[in-house]
């Protein structure tokens, strides 16, 4: 057997091992040939790594451009109308898009009832909308109420792991599992 390290700047990337059925030393020309092969393998591995880095950076830049475009569109909506529902619906739609989420909603604090009322939605299930409209969310209740109370983003990675979650059946029926609430 012959094992040859694949080194990049003295650091090992891997090892090439070859074996023969017959005992005996490996002839020098074959060892040299395998060293060259190992060097070529290092170049191929490095090129693949660099290509992946470029691809990842390109994806990151594309996402950043999309985010900037969405922020520009929201800014345009905010500056083009005084109609609050239009602005909030635009913000909800862009938030869903940027987060890669299935649906979203914006709830506004209602001083009179001391609870969050549904103010805008995007792609939200009709039954969930109706339930949230009929039953405002109190401070400390669910992700929205906790985000309002704690003044920080609240994430529910899996609603199935939250026994007694408010409106669990209504939220779960259309397939929603993970929730993120960010205070405004």
mmCIF file of C-alpha atoms in Angstrom:
data_model
loop_
_atom_site.group_PDB
_atom_site.id
_atom_site.type_symbol
_atom_site.label_atom_id
_atom_site.label_comp_id
_atom_site.label_asym_id
_atom_site.label_seq_id
_atom_site.Cartn_x
_atom_site.Cartn_y
_atom_site.Cartn_z
ATOM 1 C CA UNK A 1 0.000 0.000 0.000
ATOM 2 C CA UNK A 2 1.042 3.581 -0.590
ATOM 3 C CA UNK A 3 -0.527 6.559 1.172
ATOM 4 C CA UNK A 4 0.142 10.074 -0.023
ATOM 5 C CA UNK A 5 -1.036 13.183 1.821
ATOM 6 C CA UNK A 6 -2.906 15.875 -0.082
ATOM 7 C CA UNK A 7 -1.484 19.090 1.366
ATOM 8 C CA UNK A 8 -2.491 22.711 0.880
ATOM 9 C CA UNK A 9 0.151 25.050 2.253
ATOM 10 C CA UNK A 10 1.404 22.289 4.525
ATOM 11 C CA UNK A 11 -2.073 21.529 5.918
ATOM 12 C CA UNK A 12 -3.635 18.125 5.173
ATOM 13 C CA UNK A 13 -6.800 18.049 3.073
ATOM 14 C CA UNK A 14 -6.865 14.277 2.777
ATOM 15 C CA UNK A 15 -4.881 11.214 1.833
ATOM 16 C CA UNK A 16 -4.781 9.137 -1.325
ATOM 17 C CA UNK A 17 -4.196 5.457 -0.665
ATOM 18 C CA UNK A 18 -3.558 2.855 -3.339
ATOM 19 C CA UNK A 19 -2.873 -0.818 -2.934
ATOM 20 C CA UNK A 20 -1.558 -3.770 -4.920
ATOM 21 C CA UNK A 21 -2.300 -7.449 -4.692
ATOM 22 C CA UNK A 22 1.372 -8.377 -4.913
ATOM 23 C CA UNK A 23 3.832 -7.662 -2.088
ATOM 24 C CA UNK A 24 6.836 -5.464 -2.675
ATOM 25 C CA UNK A 25 8.020 -1.873 -2.693
ATOM 26 C CA UNK A 26 6.279 0.688 -4.863
ATOM 27 C CA UNK A 27 8.475 1.721 -7.801
ATOM 28 C CA UNK A 28 9.655 5.364 -7.599
ATOM 29 C CA UNK A 29 8.075 6.389 -10.940
ATOM 30 C CA UNK A 30 4.660 5.264 -9.717
ATOM 31 C CA UNK A 31 5.156 7.052 -6.397
ATOM 32 C CA UNK A 32 6.108 10.274 -8.234
ATOM 33 C CA UNK A 33 3.097 9.911 -10.519
ATOM 34 C CA UNK A 34 0.793 9.506 -7.512
ATOM 35 C CA UNK A 35 2.385 12.581 -5.849
ATOM 36 C CA UNK A 36 1.519 14.592 -8.955
ATOM 37 C CA UNK A 37 -1.972 13.154 -8.878
ATOM 38 C CA UNK A 38 -2.288 14.188 -5.196
ATOM 39 C CA UNK A 39 -1.155 17.708 -6.104
ATOM 40 C CA UNK A 40 -3.805 17.863 -8.853
ATOM 41 C CA UNK A 41 -6.434 16.596 -6.416
ATOM 42 C CA UNK A 42 -5.518 19.426 -4.010
ATOM 43 C CA UNK A 43 -5.977 21.959 -6.813
ATOM 44 C CA UNK A 44 -9.369 20.453 -7.682
ATOM 45 C CA UNK A 45 -10.489 20.482 -4.049
ATOM 46 C CA UNK A 46 -9.320 24.074 -3.608
ATOM 47 C CA UNK A 47 -11.077 25.162 -6.817
ATOM 48 C CA UNK A 48 -14.304 23.501 -5.663
ATOM 49 C CA UNK A 49 -14.018 25.199 -2.265
ATOM 50 C CA UNK A 50 -13.426 28.602 -3.856
ATOM 51 C CA UNK A 51 -16.327 28.049 -6.245
ATOM 52 C CA UNK A 52 -18.619 27.217 -3.314
ATOM 53 C CA UNK A 53 -17.473 30.370 -1.500
ATOM 54 C CA UNK A 54 -18.240 32.471 -4.580
ATOM 55 C CA UNK A 55 -21.647 30.784 -4.951
ATOM 56 C CA UNK A 56 -22.478 31.391 -1.275
ATOM 57 C CA UNK A 57 -21.424 35.031 -1.551
ATOM 58 C CA UNK A 58 -23.489 35.455 -4.716
ATOM 59 C CA UNK A 59 -26.544 34.009 -2.960
ATOM 60 C CA UNK A 60 -25.918 36.319 0.001
ATOM 61 C CA UNK A 61 -25.624 39.367 -2.255
ATOM 62 C CA UNK A 62 -28.784 38.379 -4.155
ATOM 63 C CA UNK A 63 -30.643 38.083 -0.868
ATOM 64 C CA UNK A 64 -29.300 41.478 0.230
ATOM 65 C CA UNK A 65 -30.457 43.059 -3.035
ATOM 66 C CA UNK A 66 -33.912 41.517 -2.575
ATOM 67 C CA UNK A 67 -34.035 42.809 0.999
ATOM 68 C CA UNK A 68 -33.016 46.310 -0.070
ATOM 69 C CA UNK A 69 -35.586 46.264 -2.869
ATOM 70 C CA UNK A 70 -38.288 45.165 -0.426
ATOM 71 C CA UNK A 71 -37.287 47.870 2.065
ATOM 72 C CA UNK A 72 -37.427 50.413 -0.754
ATOM 73 C CA UNK A 73 -40.919 49.240 -1.711
ATOM 74 C CA UNK A 74 -42.082 49.454 1.900
ATOM 75 C CA UNK A 75 -40.564 52.916 2.183
ATOM 76 C CA UNK A 76 -42.351 53.922 -1.011
ATOM 77 C CA UNK A 77 -45.649 52.578 0.366
ATOM 78 C CA UNK A 78 -45.126 54.457 3.627
ATOM 79 C CA UNK A 79 -44.389 57.705 1.777
ATOM 80 C CA UNK A 80 -47.089 57.363 -0.878
ATOM 81 C CA UNK A 81 -50.186 57.075 1.285
ATOM 82 C CA UNK A 82 -51.571 58.001 4.649
ATOM 83 C CA UNK A 83 -53.850 54.941 4.541
ATOM 84 C CA UNK A 84 -52.508 52.897 7.458
ATOM 85 C CA UNK A 85 -54.004 49.578 6.339
ATOM 86 C CA UNK A 86 -52.300 49.885 2.928
ATOM 87 C CA UNK A 87 -48.935 50.549 4.546
ATOM 88 C CA UNK A 88 -49.308 47.750 7.112
ATOM 89 C CA UNK A 89 -50.435 45.241 4.479
ATOM 90 C CA UNK A 90 -47.390 46.139 2.378
ATOM 91 C CA UNK A 91 -45.116 45.706 5.387
ATOM 92 C CA UNK A 92 -46.722 42.342 6.232
ATOM 93 C CA UNK A 93 -46.339 41.092 2.644
ATOM 94 C CA UNK A 94 -42.689 42.102 2.465
ATOM 95 C CA UNK A 95 -41.935 40.664 5.899
ATOM 96 C CA UNK A 96 -43.379 37.300 4.809
ATOM 97 C CA UNK A 97 -41.354 37.398 1.598
ATOM 98 C CA UNK A 98 -38.074 38.389 3.266
ATOM 99 C CA UNK A 99 -38.456 35.802 6.010
ATOM 100 C CA UNK A 100 -39.420 33.056 3.578
ATOM 101 C CA UNK A 101 -42.491 32.473 5.733
ATOM 102 C CA UNK A 102 -45.878 31.047 4.751
ATOM 103 C CA UNK A 103 -47.972 33.839 6.233
ATOM 104 C CA UNK A 104 -47.787 36.878 8.445
ATOM 105 C CA UNK A 105 -49.750 39.405 10.406
ATOM 106 C CA UNK A 106 -49.295 42.723 12.134
ATOM 107 C CA UNK A 107 -51.120 43.317 15.372
ATOM 108 C CA UNK A 108 -51.514 46.799 16.818
ATOM 109 C CA UNK A 109 -51.870 47.655 20.492
ATOM 110 C CA UNK A 110 -55.381 48.800 21.421
ATOM 111 C CA UNK A 111 -55.292 50.917 24.581
ATOM 112 C CA UNK A 112 -59.025 50.674 25.083
ATOM 113 C CA UNK A 113 -59.130 46.890 25.387
ATOM 114 C CA UNK A 114 -55.517 46.531 26.565
ATOM 115 C CA UNK A 115 -54.727 43.932 23.902
ATOM 116 C CA UNK A 116 -53.235 43.501 20.434
ATOM 117 C CA UNK A 117 -55.761 43.622 17.584
ATOM 118 C CA UNK A 118 -55.131 42.248 14.115
ATOM 119 C CA UNK A 119 -54.247 45.204 11.845
ATOM 120 C CA UNK A 120 -52.852 43.601 8.656
ATOM 121 C CA UNK A 121 -52.199 40.154 7.223
ATOM 122 C CA UNK A 122 -50.567 38.440 4.295
ATOM 123 C CA UNK A 123 -51.484 34.904 3.203
ATOM 124 C CA UNK A 124 -52.902 34.212 6.664
ATOM 125 C CA UNK A 125 -55.479 31.433 6.882
ATOM 126 C CA UNK A 126 -59.046 32.785 7.022
ATOM 127 C CA UNK A 127 -59.962 30.831 10.179
ATOM 128 C CA UNK A 128 -56.855 32.113 11.977
ATOM 129 C CA UNK A 129 -57.681 35.684 10.894
ATOM 130 C CA UNK A 130 -61.222 35.332 12.173
ATOM 131 C CA UNK A 131 -60.103 33.881 15.512
ATOM 132 C CA UNK A 132 -57.531 36.663 16.020
ATOM 133 C CA UNK A 133 -60.107 39.292 15.071
ATOM 134 C CA UNK A 134 -62.664 37.922 17.527
ATOM 135 C CA UNK A 135 -60.167 37.384 20.332
ATOM 136 C CA UNK A 136 -57.493 40.106 20.749
ATOM 137 C CA UNK A 137 -54.168 38.947 22.204
ATOM 138 C CA UNK A 138 -53.391 40.058 25.754
ATOM 139 C CA UNK A 139 -49.926 41.033 26.994
ATOM 140 C CA UNK A 140 -47.911 37.942 27.848
ATOM 141 C CA UNK A 141 -50.212 35.655 25.854
ATOM 142 C CA UNK A 142 -48.729 33.599 23.022
ATOM 143 C CA UNK A 143 -45.785 34.786 20.902
ATOM 144 C CA UNK A 144 -47.382 38.166 20.096
ATOM 145 C CA UNK A 145 -48.286 38.937 23.719
ATOM 146 C CA UNK A 146 -44.883 37.813 24.974
ATOM 147 C CA UNK A 147 -43.068 39.930 22.355
ATOM 148 C CA UNK A 148 -45.127 42.943 23.445
ATOM 149 C CA UNK A 149 -44.547 42.305 27.136
ATOM 150 C CA UNK A 150 -40.846 41.406 26.906
ATOM 151 C CA UNK A 151 -40.050 43.972 24.177
ATOM 152 C CA UNK A 152 -37.968 41.442 22.236
ATOM 153 C CA UNK A 153 -38.431 38.963 19.407
ATOM 154 C CA UNK A 154 -40.090 35.753 20.573
ATOM 155 C CA UNK A 155 -39.663 32.543 18.633
ATOM 156 C CA UNK A 156 -41.751 29.408 18.964
ATOM 157 C CA UNK A 157 -39.727 26.770 17.056
ATOM 158 C CA UNK A 158 -42.516 24.189 17.235
ATOM 159 C CA UNK A 159 -45.987 25.042 18.465
ATOM 160 C CA UNK A 160 -46.557 21.327 19.065
ATOM 161 C CA UNK A 161 -44.056 21.616 21.920
ATOM 162 C CA UNK A 162 -46.067 24.418 23.587
ATOM 163 C CA UNK A 163 -48.861 22.768 25.577
ATOM 164 C CA UNK A 164 -51.857 25.041 26.071
ATOM 165 C CA UNK A 165 -50.786 27.534 23.400
ATOM 166 C CA UNK A 166 -53.638 30.034 22.781
ATOM 167 C CA UNK A 167 -55.732 29.131 19.731
ATOM 168 C CA UNK A 168 -53.548 26.049 19.193
ATOM 169 C CA UNK A 169 -56.107 24.089 17.172
ATOM 170 C CA UNK A 170 -56.965 27.079 14.981
ATOM 171 C CA UNK A 171 -53.303 27.877 14.281
ATOM 172 C CA UNK A 172 -52.303 24.261 13.780
ATOM 173 C CA UNK A 173 -55.140 23.266 11.432
ATOM 174 C CA UNK A 174 -53.772 25.141 8.351
ATOM 175 C CA UNK A 175 -50.306 23.729 9.082
ATOM 176 C CA UNK A 176 -48.531 26.516 10.952
ATOM 177 C CA UNK A 177 -45.844 25.112 13.260
ATOM 178 C CA UNK A 178 -43.107 27.716 13.891
ATOM 179 C CA UNK A 179 -43.896 31.283 14.916
ATOM 180 C CA UNK A 180 -41.824 34.438 15.212
ATOM 181 C CA UNK A 181 -43.177 37.616 16.779
ATOM 182 C CA UNK A 182 -41.165 40.838 16.629
ATOM 183 C CA UNK A 183 -42.326 43.861 18.642
ATOM 184 C CA UNK A 184 -42.911 47.162 16.870
#
